[in-house]
Short mmCIF file of N, CA, C and O in Angstrom, two decimals:
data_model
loop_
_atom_site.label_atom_id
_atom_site.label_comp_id
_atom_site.label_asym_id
_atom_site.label_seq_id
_atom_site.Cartn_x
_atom_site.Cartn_y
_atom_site.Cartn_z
N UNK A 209 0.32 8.12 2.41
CA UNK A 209 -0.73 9.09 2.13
C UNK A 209 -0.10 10.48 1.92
O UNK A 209 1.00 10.79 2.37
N UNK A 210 -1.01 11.40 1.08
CA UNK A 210 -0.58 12.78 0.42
C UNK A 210 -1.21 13.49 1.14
O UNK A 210 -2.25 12.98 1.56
N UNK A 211 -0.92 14.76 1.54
CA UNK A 211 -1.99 15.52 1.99
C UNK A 211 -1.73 17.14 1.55
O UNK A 211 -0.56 17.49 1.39
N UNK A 212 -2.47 17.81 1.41
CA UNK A 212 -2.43 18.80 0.76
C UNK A 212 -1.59 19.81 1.69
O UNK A 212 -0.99 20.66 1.04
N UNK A 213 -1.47 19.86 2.68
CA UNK A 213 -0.58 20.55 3.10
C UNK A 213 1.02 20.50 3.19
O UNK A 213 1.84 21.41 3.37
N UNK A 214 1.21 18.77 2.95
CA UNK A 214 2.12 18.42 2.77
C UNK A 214 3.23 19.20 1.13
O UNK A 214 4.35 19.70 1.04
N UNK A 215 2.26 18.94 0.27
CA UNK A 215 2.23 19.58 -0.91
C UNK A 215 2.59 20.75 -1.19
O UNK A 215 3.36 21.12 -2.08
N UNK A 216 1.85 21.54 -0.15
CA UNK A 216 2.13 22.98 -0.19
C UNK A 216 3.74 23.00 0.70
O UNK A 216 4.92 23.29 0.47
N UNK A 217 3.35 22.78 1.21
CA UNK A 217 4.91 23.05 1.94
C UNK A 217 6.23 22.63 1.19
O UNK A 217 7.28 23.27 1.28
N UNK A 218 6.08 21.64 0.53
CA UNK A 218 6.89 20.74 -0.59
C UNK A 218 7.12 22.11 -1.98
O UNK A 218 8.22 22.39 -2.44
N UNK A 219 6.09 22.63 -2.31
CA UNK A 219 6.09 23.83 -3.12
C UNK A 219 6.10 25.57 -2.10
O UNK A 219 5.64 26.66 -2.44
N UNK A 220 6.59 25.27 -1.25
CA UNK A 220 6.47 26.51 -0.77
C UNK A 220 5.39 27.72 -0.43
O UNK A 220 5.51 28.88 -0.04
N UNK A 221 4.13 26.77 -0.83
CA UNK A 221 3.29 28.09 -1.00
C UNK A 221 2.23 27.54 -0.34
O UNK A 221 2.00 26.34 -0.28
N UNK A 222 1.40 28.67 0.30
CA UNK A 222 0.13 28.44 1.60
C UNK A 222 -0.33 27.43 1.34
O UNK A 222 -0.48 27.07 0.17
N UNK A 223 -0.67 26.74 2.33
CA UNK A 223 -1.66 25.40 2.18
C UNK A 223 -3.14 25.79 1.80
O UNK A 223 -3.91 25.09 1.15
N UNK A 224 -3.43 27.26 2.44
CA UNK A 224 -4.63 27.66 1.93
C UNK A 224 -5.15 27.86 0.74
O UNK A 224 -6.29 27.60 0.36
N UNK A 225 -4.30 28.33 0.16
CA UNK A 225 -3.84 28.94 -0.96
C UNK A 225 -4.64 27.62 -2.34
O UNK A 225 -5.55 27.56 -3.16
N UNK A 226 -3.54 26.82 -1.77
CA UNK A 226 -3.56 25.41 -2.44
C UNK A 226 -5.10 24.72 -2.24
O UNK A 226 -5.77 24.19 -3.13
N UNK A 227 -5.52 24.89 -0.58
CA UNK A 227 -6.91 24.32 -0.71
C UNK A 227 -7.93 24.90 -1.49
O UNK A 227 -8.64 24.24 -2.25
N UNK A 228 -8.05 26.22 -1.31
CA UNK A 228 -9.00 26.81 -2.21
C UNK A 228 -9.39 26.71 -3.87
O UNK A 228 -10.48 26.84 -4.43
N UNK A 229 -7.88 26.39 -4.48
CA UNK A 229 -8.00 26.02 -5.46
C UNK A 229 -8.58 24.43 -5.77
O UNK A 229 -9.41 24.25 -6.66
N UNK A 230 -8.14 23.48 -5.08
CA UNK A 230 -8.92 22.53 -5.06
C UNK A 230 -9.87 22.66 -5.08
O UNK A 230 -10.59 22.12 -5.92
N UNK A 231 -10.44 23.68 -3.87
CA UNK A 231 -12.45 23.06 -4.02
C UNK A 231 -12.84 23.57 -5.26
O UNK A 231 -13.70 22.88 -5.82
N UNK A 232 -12.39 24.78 -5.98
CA UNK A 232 -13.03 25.18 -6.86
C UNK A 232 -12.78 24.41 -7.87
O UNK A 232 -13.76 24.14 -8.56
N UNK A 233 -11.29 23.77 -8.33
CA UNK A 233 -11.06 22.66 -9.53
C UNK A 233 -11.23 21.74 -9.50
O UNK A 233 -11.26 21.28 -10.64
N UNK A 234 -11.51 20.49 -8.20
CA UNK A 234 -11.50 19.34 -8.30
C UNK A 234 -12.66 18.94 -9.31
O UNK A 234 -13.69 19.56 -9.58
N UNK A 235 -12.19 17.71 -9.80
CA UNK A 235 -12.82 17.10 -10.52
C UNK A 235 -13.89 15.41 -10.07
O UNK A 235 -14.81 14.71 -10.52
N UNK A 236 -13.05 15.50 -9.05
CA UNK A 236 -14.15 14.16 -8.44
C UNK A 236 -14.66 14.49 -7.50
O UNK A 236 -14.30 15.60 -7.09
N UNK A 237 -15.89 13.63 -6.53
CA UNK A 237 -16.75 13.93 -5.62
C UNK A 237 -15.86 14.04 -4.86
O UNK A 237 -14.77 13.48 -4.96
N UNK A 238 -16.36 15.13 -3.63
CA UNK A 238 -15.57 15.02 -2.26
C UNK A 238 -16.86 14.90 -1.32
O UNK A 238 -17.95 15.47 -1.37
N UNK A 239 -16.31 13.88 -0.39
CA UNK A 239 -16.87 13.16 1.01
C UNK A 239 -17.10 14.56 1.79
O UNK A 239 -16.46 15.61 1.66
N UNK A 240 -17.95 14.34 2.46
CA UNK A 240 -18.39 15.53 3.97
C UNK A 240 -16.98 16.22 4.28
O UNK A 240 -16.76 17.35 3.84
N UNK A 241 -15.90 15.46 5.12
CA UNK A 241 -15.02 15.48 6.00
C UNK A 241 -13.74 15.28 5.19
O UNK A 241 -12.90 14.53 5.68
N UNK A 242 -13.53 15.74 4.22
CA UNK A 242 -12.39 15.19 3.43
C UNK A 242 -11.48 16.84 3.77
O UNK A 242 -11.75 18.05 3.78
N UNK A 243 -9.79 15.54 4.11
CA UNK A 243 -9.39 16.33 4.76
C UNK A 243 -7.74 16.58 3.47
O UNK A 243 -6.57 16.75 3.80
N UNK A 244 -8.32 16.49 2.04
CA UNK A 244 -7.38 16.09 1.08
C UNK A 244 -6.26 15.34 1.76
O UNK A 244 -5.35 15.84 2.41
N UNK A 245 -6.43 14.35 1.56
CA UNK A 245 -5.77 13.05 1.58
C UNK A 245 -5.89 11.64 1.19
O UNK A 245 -6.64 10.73 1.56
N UNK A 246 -4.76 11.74 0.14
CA UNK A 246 -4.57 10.77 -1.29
C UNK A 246 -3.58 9.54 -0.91
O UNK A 246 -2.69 9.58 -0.06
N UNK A 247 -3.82 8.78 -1.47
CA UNK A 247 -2.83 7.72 -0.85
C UNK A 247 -1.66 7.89 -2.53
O UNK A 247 -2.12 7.85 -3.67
N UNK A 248 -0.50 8.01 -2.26
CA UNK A 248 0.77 8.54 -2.66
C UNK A 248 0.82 7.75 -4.33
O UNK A 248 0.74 6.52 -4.47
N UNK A 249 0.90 8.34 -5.01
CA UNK A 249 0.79 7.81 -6.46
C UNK A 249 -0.53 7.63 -7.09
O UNK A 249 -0.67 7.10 -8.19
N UNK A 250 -1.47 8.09 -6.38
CA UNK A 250 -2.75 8.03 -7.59
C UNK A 250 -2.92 9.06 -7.93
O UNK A 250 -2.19 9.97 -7.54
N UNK A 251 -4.43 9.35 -9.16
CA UNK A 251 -4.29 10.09 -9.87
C UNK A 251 -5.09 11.41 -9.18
O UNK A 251 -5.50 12.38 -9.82
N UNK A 252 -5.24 11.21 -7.55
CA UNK A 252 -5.84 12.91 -6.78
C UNK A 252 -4.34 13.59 -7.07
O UNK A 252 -3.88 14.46 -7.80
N UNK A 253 -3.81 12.56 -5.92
CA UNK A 253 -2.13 13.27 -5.85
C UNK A 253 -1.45 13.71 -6.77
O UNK A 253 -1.03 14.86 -6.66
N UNK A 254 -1.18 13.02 -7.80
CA UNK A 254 -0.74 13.43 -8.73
C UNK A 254 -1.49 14.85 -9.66
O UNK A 254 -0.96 15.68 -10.40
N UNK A 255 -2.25 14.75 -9.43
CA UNK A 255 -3.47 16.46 -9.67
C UNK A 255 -2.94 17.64 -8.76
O UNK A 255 -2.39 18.64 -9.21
N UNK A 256 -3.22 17.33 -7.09
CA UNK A 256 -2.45 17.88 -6.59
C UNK A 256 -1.47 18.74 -6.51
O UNK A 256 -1.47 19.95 -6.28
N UNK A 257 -0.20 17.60 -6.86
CA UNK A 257 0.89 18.63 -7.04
C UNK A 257 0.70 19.04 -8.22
O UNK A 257 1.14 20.18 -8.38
N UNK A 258 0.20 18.56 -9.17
CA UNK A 258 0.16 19.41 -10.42
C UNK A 258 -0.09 21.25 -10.10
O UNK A 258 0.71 22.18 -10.19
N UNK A 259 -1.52 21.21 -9.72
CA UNK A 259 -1.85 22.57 -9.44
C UNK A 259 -0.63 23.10 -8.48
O UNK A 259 0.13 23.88 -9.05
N UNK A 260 -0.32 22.78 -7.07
CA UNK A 260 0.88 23.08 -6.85
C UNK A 260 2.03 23.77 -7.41
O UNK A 260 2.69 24.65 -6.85
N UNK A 261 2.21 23.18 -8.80
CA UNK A 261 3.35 23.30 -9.32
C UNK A 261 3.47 24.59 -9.65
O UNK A 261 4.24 25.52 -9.40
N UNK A 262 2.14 24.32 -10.50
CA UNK A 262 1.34 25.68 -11.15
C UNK A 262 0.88 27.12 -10.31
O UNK A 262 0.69 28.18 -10.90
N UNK A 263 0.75 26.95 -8.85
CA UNK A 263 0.76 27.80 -8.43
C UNK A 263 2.04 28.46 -7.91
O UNK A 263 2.27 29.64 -8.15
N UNK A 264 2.81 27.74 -7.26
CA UNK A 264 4.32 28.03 -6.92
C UNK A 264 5.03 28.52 -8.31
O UNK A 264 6.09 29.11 -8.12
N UNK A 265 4.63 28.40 -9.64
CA UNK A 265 5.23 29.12 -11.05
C UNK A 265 4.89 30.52 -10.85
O UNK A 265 5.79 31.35 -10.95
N UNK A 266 3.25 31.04 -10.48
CA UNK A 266 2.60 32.14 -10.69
C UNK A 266 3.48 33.17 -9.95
O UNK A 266 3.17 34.36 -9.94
#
């Protein structure tokens, strides 16, 4: 499993940082309690670090 903090830390940059942008970009439903966490190779995770990437560039 992926988790968004994991991510951030992997890119260096706030986990907050990183969550916020999720809620505002995600593209699929999110559950009540979702605590971003992707199981490793699908296509959340791979979104994920995308933005990641993209923010650690800025």
């Amino acid at each position: 499993m992926v988790t968004a903090v994991e991510v951030a830390r992997r890119h260096h940059i706030s986990d907050k940082r990183l969550r916020g942008i999720l809620r505002r970009d995600w593209p699929w439903p999110r559950r009540k309690h979702d605590f971003w966490t992707f199981p490793a190779g699908s296509e959340q995770a791979a979104m994920m670090e995308m933005i990641a990437k993209r923010l650690a560039a800025a």
